[in-house]
Tab-separated table of C-alpha atoms and ligand atoms in Angstrom:
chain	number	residue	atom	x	y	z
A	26	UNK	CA	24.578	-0.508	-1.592
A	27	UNK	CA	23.328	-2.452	1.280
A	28	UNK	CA	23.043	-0.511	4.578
A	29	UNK	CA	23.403	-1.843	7.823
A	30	UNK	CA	20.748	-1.220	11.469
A	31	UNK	CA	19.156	1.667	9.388
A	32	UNK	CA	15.604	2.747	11.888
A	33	UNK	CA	12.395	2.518	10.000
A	34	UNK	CA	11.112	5.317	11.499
A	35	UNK	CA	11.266	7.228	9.136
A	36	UNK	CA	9.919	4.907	6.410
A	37	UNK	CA	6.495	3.753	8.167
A	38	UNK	CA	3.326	6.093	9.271
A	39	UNK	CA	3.271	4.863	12.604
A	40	UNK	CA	6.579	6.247	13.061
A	41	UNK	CA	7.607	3.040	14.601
A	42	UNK	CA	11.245	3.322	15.615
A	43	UNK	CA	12.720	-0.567	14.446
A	44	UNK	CA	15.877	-1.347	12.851
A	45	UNK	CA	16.047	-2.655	9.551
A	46	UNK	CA	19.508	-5.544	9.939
A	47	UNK	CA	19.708	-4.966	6.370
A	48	UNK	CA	18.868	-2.114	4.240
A	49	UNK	CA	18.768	-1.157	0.257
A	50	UNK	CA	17.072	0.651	-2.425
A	51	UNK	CA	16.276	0.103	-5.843
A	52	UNK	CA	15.755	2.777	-8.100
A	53	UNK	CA	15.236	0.377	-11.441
A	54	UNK	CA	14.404	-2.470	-12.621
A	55	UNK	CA	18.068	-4.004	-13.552
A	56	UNK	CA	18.949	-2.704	-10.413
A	57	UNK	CA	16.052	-4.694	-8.661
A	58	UNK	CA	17.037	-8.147	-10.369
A	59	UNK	CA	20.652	-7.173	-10.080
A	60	UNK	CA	19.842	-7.366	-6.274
A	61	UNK	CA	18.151	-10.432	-6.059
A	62	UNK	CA	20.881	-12.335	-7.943
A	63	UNK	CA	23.312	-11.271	-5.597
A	64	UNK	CA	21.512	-11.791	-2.925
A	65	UNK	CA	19.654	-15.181	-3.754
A	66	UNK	CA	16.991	-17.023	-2.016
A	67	UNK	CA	16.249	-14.628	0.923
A	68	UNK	CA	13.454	-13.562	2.187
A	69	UNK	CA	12.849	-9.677	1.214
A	70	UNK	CA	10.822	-7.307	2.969
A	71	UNK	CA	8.959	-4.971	0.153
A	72	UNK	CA	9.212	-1.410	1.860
A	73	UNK	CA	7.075	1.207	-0.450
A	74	UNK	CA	5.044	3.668	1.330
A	75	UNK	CA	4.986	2.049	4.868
A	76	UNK	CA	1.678	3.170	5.189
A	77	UNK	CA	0.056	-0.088	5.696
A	78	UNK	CA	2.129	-2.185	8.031
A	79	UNK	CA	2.691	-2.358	11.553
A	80	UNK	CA	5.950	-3.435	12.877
A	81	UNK	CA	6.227	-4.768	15.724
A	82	UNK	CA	9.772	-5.749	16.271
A	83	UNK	CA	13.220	-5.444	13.972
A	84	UNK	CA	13.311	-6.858	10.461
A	85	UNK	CA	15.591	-9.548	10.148
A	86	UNK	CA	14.945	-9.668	5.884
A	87	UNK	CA	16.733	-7.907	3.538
A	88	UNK	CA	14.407	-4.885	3.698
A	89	UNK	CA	13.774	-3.286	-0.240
A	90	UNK	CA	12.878	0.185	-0.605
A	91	UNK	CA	11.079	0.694	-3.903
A	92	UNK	CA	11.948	4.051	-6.042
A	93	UNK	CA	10.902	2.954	-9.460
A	94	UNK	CA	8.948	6.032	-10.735
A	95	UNK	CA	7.401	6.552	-14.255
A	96	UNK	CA	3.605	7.638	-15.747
A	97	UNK	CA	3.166	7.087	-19.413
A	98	UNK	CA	0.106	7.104	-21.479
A	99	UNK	CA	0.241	3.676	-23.609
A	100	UNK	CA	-2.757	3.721	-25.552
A	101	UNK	CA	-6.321	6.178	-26.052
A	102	UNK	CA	-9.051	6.494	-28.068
A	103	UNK	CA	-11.544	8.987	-28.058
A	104	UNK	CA	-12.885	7.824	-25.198
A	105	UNK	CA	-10.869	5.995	-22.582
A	106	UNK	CA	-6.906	6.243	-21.943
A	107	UNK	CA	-4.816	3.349	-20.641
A	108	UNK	CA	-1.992	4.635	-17.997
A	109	UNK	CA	0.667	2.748	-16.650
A	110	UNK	CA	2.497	3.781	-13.556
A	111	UNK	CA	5.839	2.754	-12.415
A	112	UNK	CA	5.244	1.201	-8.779
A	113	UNK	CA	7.359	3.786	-6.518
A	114	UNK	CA	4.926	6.711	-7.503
A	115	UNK	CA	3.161	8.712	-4.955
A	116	UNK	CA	-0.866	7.376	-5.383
A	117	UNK	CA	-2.138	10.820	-4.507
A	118	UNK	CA	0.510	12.761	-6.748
A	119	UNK	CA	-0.887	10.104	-9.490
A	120	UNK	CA	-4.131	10.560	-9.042
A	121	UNK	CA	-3.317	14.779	-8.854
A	122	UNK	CA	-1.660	13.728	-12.409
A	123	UNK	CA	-4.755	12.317	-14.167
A	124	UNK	CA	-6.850	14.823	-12.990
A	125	UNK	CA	-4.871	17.635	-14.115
A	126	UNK	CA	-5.078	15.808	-17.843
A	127	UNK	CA	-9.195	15.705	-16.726
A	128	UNK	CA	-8.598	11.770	-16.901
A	129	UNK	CA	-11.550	10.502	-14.681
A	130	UNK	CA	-12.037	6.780	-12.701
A	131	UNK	CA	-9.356	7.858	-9.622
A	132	UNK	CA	-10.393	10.829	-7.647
A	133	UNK	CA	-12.726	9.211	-5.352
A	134	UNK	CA	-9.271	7.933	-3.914
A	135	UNK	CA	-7.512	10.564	-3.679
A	136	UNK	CA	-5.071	11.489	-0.820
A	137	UNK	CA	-5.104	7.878	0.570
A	138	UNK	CA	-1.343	7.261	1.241
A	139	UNK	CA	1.451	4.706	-0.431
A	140	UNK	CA	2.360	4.018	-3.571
A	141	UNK	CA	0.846	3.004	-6.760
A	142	UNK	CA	2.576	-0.527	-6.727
A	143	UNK	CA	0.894	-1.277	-3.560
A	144	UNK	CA	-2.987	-0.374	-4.988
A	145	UNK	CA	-3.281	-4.302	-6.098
A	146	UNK	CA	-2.201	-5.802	-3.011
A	147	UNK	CA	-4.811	-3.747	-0.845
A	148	UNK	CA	-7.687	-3.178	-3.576
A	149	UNK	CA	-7.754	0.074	-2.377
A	150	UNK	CA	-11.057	1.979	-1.707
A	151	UNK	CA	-12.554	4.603	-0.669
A	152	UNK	CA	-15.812	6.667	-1.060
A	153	UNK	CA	-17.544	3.749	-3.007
A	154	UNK	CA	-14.747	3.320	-5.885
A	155	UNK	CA	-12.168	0.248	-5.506
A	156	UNK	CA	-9.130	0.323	-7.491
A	157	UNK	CA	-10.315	-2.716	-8.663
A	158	UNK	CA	-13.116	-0.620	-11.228
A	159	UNK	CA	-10.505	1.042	-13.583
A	160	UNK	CA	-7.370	-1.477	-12.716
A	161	UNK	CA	-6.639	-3.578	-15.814
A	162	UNK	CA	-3.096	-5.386	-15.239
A	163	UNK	CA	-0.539	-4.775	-13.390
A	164	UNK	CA	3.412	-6.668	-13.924
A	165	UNK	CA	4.954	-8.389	-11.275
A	166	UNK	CA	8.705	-9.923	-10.811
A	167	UNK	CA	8.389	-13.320	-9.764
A	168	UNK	CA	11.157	-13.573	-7.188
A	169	UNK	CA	12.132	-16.844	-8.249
A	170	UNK	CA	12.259	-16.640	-11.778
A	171	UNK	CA	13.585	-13.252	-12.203
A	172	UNK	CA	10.385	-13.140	-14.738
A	173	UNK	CA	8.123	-10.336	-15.101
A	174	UNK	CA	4.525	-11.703	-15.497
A	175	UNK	CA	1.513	-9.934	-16.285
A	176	UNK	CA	-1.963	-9.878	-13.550
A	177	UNK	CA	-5.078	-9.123	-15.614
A	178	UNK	CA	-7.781	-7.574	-13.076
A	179	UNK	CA	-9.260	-10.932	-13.002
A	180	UNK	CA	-6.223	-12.497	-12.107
A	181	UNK	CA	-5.771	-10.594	-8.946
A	182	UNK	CA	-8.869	-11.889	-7.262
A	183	UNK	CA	-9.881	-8.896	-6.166
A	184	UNK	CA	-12.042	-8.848	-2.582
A	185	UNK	CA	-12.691	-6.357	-0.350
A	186	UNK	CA	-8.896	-4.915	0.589
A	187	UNK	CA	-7.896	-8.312	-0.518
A	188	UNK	CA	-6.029	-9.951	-3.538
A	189	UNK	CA	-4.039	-12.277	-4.969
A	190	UNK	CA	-1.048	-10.978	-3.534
A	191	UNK	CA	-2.027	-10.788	-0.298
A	192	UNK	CA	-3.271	-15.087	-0.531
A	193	UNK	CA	-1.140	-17.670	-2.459
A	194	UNK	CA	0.853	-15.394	-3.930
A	195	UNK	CA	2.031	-13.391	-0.856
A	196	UNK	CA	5.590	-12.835	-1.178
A	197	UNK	CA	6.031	-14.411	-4.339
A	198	UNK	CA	5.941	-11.031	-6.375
A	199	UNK	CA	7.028	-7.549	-6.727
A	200	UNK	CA	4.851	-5.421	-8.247
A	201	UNK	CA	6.646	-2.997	-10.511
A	202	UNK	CA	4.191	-1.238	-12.752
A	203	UNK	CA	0.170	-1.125	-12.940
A	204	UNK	CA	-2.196	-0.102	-15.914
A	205	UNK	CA	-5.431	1.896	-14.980
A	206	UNK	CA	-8.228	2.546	-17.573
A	207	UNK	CA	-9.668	6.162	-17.563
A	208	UNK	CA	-11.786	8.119	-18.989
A	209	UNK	CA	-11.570	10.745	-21.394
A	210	UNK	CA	-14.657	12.213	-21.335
A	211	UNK	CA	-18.036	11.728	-19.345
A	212	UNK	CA	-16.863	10.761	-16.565
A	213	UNK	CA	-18.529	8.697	-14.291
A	214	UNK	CA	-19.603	10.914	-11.234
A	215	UNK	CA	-19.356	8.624	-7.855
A	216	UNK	CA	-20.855	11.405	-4.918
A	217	UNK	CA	-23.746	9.566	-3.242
A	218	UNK	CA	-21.036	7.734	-1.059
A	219	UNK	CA	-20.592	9.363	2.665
A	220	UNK	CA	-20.681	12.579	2.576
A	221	UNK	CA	-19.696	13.501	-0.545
A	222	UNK	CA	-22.548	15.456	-1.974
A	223	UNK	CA	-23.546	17.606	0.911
A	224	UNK	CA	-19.694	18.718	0.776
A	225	UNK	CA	-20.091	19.876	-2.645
A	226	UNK	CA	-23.217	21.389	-1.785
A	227	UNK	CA	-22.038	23.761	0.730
A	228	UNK	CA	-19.588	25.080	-1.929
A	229	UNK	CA	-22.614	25.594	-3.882
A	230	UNK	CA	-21.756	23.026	-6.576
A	231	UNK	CA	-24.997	21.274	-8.078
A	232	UNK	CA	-22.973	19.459	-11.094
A	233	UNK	CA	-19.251	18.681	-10.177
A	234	UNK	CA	-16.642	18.192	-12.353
A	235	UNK	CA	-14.119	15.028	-11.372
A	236	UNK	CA	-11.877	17.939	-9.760
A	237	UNK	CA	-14.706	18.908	-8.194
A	238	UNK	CA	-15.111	15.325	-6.531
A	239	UNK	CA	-11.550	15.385	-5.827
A	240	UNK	CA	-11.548	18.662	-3.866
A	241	UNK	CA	-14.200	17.426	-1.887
A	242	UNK	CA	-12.903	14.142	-0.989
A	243	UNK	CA	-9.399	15.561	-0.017
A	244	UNK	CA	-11.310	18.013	2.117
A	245	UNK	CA	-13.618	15.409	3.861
A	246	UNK	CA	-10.687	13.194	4.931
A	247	UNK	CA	-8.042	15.781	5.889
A	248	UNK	CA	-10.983	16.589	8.619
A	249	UNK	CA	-11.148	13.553	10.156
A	250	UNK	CA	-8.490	11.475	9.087
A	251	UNK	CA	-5.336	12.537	11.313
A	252	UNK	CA	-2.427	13.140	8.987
A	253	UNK	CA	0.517	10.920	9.526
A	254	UNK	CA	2.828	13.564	9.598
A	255	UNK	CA	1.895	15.000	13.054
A	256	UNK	CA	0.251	11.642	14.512
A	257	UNK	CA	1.305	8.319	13.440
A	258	UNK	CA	-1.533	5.994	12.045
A	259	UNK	CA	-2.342	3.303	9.440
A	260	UNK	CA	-5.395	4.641	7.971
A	261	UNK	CA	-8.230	2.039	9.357
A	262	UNK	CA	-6.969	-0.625	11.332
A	263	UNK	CA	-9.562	-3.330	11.061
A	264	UNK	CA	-11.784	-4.069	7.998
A	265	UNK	CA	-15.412	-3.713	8.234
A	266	UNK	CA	-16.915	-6.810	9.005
A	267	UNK	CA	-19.601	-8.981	6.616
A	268	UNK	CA	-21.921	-10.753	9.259
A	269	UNK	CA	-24.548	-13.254	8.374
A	270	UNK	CA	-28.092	-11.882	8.285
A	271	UNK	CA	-28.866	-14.527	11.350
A	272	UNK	CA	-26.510	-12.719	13.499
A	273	UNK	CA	-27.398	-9.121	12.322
A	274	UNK	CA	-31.220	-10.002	12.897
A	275	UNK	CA	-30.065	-10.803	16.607
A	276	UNK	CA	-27.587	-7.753	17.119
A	277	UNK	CA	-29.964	-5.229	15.001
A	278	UNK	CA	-32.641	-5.906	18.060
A	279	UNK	CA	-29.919	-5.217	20.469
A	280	UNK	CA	-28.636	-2.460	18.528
A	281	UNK	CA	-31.719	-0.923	16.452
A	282	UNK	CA	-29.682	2.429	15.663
A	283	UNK	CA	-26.640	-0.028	14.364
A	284	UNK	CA	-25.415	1.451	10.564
A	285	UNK	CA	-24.971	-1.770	8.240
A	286	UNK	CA	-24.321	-1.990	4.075
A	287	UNK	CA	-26.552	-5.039	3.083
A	288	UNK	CA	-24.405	-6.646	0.156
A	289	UNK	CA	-26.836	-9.144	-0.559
A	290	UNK	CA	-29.565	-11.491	1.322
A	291	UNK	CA	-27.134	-13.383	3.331
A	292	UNK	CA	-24.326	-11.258	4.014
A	293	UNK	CA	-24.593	-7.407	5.750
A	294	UNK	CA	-21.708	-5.059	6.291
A	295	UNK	CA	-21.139	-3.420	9.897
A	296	UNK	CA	-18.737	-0.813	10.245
A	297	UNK	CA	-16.211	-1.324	12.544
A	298	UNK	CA	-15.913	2.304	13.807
A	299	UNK	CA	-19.254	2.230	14.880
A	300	UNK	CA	-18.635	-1.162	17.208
A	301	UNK	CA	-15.546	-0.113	18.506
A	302	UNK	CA	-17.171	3.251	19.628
A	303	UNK	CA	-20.080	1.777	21.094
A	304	UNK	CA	-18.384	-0.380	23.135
A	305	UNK	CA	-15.965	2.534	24.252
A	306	UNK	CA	-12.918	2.667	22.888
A	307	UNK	CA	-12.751	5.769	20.831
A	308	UNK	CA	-10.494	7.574	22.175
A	309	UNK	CA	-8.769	5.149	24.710
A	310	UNK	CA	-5.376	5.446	25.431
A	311	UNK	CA	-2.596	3.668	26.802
A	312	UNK	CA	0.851	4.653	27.070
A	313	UNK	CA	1.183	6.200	23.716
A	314	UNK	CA	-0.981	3.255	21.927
A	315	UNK	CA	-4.424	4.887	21.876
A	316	UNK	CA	-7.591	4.908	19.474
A	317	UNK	CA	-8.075	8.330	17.689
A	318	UNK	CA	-10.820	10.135	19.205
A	319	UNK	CA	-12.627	11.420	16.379
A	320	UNK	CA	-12.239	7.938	14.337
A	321	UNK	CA	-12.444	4.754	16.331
A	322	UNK	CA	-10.909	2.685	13.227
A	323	UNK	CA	-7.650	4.356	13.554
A	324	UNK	CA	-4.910	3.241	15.831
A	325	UNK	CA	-2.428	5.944	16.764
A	326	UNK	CA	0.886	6.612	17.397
A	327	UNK	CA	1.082	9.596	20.320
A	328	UNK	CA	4.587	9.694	20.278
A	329	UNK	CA	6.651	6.762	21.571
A	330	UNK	CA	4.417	3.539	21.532
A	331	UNK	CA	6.115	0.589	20.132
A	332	UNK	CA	4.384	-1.885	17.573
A	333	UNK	CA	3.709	-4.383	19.902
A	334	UNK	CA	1.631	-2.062	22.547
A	335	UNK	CA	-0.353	-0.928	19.739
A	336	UNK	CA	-0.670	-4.797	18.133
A	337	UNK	CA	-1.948	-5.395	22.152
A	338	UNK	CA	-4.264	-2.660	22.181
A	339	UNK	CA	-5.735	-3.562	18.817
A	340	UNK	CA	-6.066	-7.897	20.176
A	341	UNK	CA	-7.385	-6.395	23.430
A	342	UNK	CA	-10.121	-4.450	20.990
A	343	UNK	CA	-10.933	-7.551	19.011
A	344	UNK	CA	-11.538	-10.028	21.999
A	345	UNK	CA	-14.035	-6.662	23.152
A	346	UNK	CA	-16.073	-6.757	20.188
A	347	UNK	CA	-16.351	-10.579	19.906
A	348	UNK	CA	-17.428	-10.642	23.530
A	349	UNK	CA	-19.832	-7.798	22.980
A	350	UNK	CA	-21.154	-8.435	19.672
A	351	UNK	CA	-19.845	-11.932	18.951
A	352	UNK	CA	-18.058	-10.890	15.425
A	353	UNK	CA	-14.193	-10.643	14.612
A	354	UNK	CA	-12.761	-8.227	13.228
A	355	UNK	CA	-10.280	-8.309	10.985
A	356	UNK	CA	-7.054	-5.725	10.822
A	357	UNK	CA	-6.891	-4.646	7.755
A	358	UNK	CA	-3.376	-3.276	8.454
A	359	UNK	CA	0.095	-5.995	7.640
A	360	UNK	CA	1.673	-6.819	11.056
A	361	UNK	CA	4.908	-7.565	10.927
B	416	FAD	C1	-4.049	8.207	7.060
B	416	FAD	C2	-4.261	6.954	6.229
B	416	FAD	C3	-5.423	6.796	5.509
B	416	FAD	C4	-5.650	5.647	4.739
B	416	FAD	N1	-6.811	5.538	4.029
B	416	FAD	C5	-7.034	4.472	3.251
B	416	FAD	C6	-8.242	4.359	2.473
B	416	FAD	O1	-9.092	5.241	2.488
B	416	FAD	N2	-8.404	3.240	1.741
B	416	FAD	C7	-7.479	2.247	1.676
B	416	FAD	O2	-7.707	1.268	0.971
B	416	FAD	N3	-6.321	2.333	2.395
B	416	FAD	C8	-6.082	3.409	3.171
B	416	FAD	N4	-4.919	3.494	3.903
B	416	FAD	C9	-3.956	2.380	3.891
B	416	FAD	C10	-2.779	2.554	2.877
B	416	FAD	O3	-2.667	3.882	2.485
B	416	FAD	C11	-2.944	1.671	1.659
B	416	FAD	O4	-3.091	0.325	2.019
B	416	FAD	C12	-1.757	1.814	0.689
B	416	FAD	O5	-2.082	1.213	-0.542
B	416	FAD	C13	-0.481	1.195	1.223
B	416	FAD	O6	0.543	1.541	0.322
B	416	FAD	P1	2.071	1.623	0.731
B	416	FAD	O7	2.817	1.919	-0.527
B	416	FAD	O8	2.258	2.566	1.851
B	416	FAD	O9	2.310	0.127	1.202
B	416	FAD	P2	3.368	-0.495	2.308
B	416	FAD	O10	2.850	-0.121	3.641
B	416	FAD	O11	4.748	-0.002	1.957
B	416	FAD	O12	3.222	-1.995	2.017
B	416	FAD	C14	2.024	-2.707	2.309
B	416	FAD	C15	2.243	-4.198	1.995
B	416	FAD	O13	2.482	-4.403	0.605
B	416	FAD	C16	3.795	-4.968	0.386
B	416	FAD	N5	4.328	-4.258	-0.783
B	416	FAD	C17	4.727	-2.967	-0.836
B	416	FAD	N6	5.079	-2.653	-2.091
B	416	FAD	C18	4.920	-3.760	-2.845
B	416	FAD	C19	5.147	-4.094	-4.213
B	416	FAD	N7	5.583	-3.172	-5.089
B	416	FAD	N8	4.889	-5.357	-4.626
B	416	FAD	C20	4.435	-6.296	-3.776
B	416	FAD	N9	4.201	-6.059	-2.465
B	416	FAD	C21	4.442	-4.800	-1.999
B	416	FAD	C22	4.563	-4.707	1.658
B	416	FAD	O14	5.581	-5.660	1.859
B	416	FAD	C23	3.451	-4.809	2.705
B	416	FAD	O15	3.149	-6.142	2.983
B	416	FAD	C24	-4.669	4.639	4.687
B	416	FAD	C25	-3.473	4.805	5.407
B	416	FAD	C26	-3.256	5.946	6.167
B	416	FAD	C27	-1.967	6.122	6.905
């Protein structure tokens, strides 16, 4: 059943408050290509989580809601287990799933917000694991074709928070299931990444168990990440930026106390938070568009902003840094 001017509010973390003209959900597959045959040759508007767009005005597309939900194991051995997820499932309830079956590769990225479907697109990451390290296909339905094709992990060009589907095959696709490889037994232990380990230390654990990790990570980012729920956010706006080592030579004598990632001789990562901050923003507000003031990466929703305030304040942040520290930064966020 298509719905008519149904408010997105409630279907994006922002809390943005825009009108879908058109509205459906799916709750299959037949009922997905069943769709798209009766509504040829439009241009849809994937809705899963919401938690990783920013909408700045109404949605003229025919706006799908995902809700096709399934976990099934479809292969082990003694060591590794192969588990495909239908796209509409909660990531953090999935990853809560493998754990509780002591499956191991996920719970570095636990509690970040969406759906499984949407893991590709992004290459999520947090904590020094990438979905891209235990991602091994996921199937997609052309739009077109009505086919469903199959995306090895190579075939998604994985990048940092980039892929595949977010290049030249943007739009082309909806991801309905993905298969993740897992372990069965000793687990690779991933703590050395922010503050991971000291966490675990102060509960007095010296050799964590993947539940363990998970604990830890869910209780690192529920203190400083502010929960969608009671203030509307997209996670980390902008990417981190990769600078050239000419132009980190130049700012790191500026800047000596500057944090950076070198990935390899050329090319250093600079966290965004950390420019953003210095040059002052944390914390700014205007109108209800404002920066969170414990994480300068997050934009924030105080109440009533409107997408196109906070897509201002986040321009008005990146012309900032580029005059400050002459590098661009990137949202890592979909505006719409
Ligand atoms: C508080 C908070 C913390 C966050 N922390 C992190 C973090 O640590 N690491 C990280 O990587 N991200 C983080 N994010 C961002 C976000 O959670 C991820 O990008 C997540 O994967 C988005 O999933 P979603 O289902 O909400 O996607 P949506 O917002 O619903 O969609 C995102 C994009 O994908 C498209 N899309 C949706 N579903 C499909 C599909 N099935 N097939 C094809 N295209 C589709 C949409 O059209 C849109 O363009 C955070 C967000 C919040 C709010």
């Amino acid at each position: 059943m298509i719905q008519e001017n149904i408010s997105l509010k409630p279907y994006n973390t922002f809390g943005l408050d825009v009108q879908a003209k058109r509205f459906t959900q799916v709750n299959s597959l037949l009922e997905l290509r069943n769709l798209i045959q009766t509504y040829p040759n439009e241009p849809y508007f994937i809705l899963s989580g919401g938690s990783n767009m920013l909408l700045t005005r109404d949605v003229e597309q025919l706006v799908i809601k995902l809700n096709i939900k399934g976990i099934e194991v479809i292969k082990e051995d003694e060591d590794f287990v192969w588990v495909e997820s239908q796209a509409s499932e909660v990531w953090h309830d999935f990853v809560q799933w493998t754990l509780a079956r002591d499956y191991g590769g996920l719970e570095n990225l636990s509690l970040i917000p969406g759906h499984v479907g949407t893991t590709p697109v992004q290459n999520i990451g947090a904590y020094g694991v990438e979905i891209k390290d235990t991602m091994i296909s996921c199937k997609a339905l052309h739009i077109k074709t009505l086919e469903i094709e199959e995306f090895s992990n190579a075939a998604c060009q994985f990048d940092y928070r980039e892929s595949i589907f977010k290049k030249e095959a943007k739009d082309q696709y909806i991801i309905l299931s993905v298969v993740y490889k897992l372990t069965k037994k000793n687990h690779a232990i991933h703590t050395n990444y922010g503050v991971i380990n000291s966490e675990l230390e102060s509960w007095g654990i010296t050799t964590p168990t993947i539940q363990d990790v998970s604990r830890a990570v869910i209780a690192i980012r529920s203190s400083k990440l502010p929960n969608p729920a009671e203030l509307g956010n997209s996670g980390s706006f902008f990417k981190n930026p990769i600078v050239s080592k000419e132009l980190f030579d130049l700012l790191q004598k500026k800047y000596p106390a500057m944090p950076f990632y070198s990935l390899d001789e050329n090319h250093i990562k600079i966290p965004a938070g950390w420019l953003i901050e210095t040059s002052g923003y944390k914390g700014y507000r205007i109108g209800d568009a404002g920066v969170h003031s414990k994480q300068a990466l997050v934009l924030v929703n105080y109440g009533h902003a409107q997408g196109i305030e906070l897509k201002k304040l986040a321009e008005t942040i990146q012309n900032e840094i580029f005059t400050i520290f002459n590098i661009h930064l990137e949202a890592e966020v979909n505006i719409f």
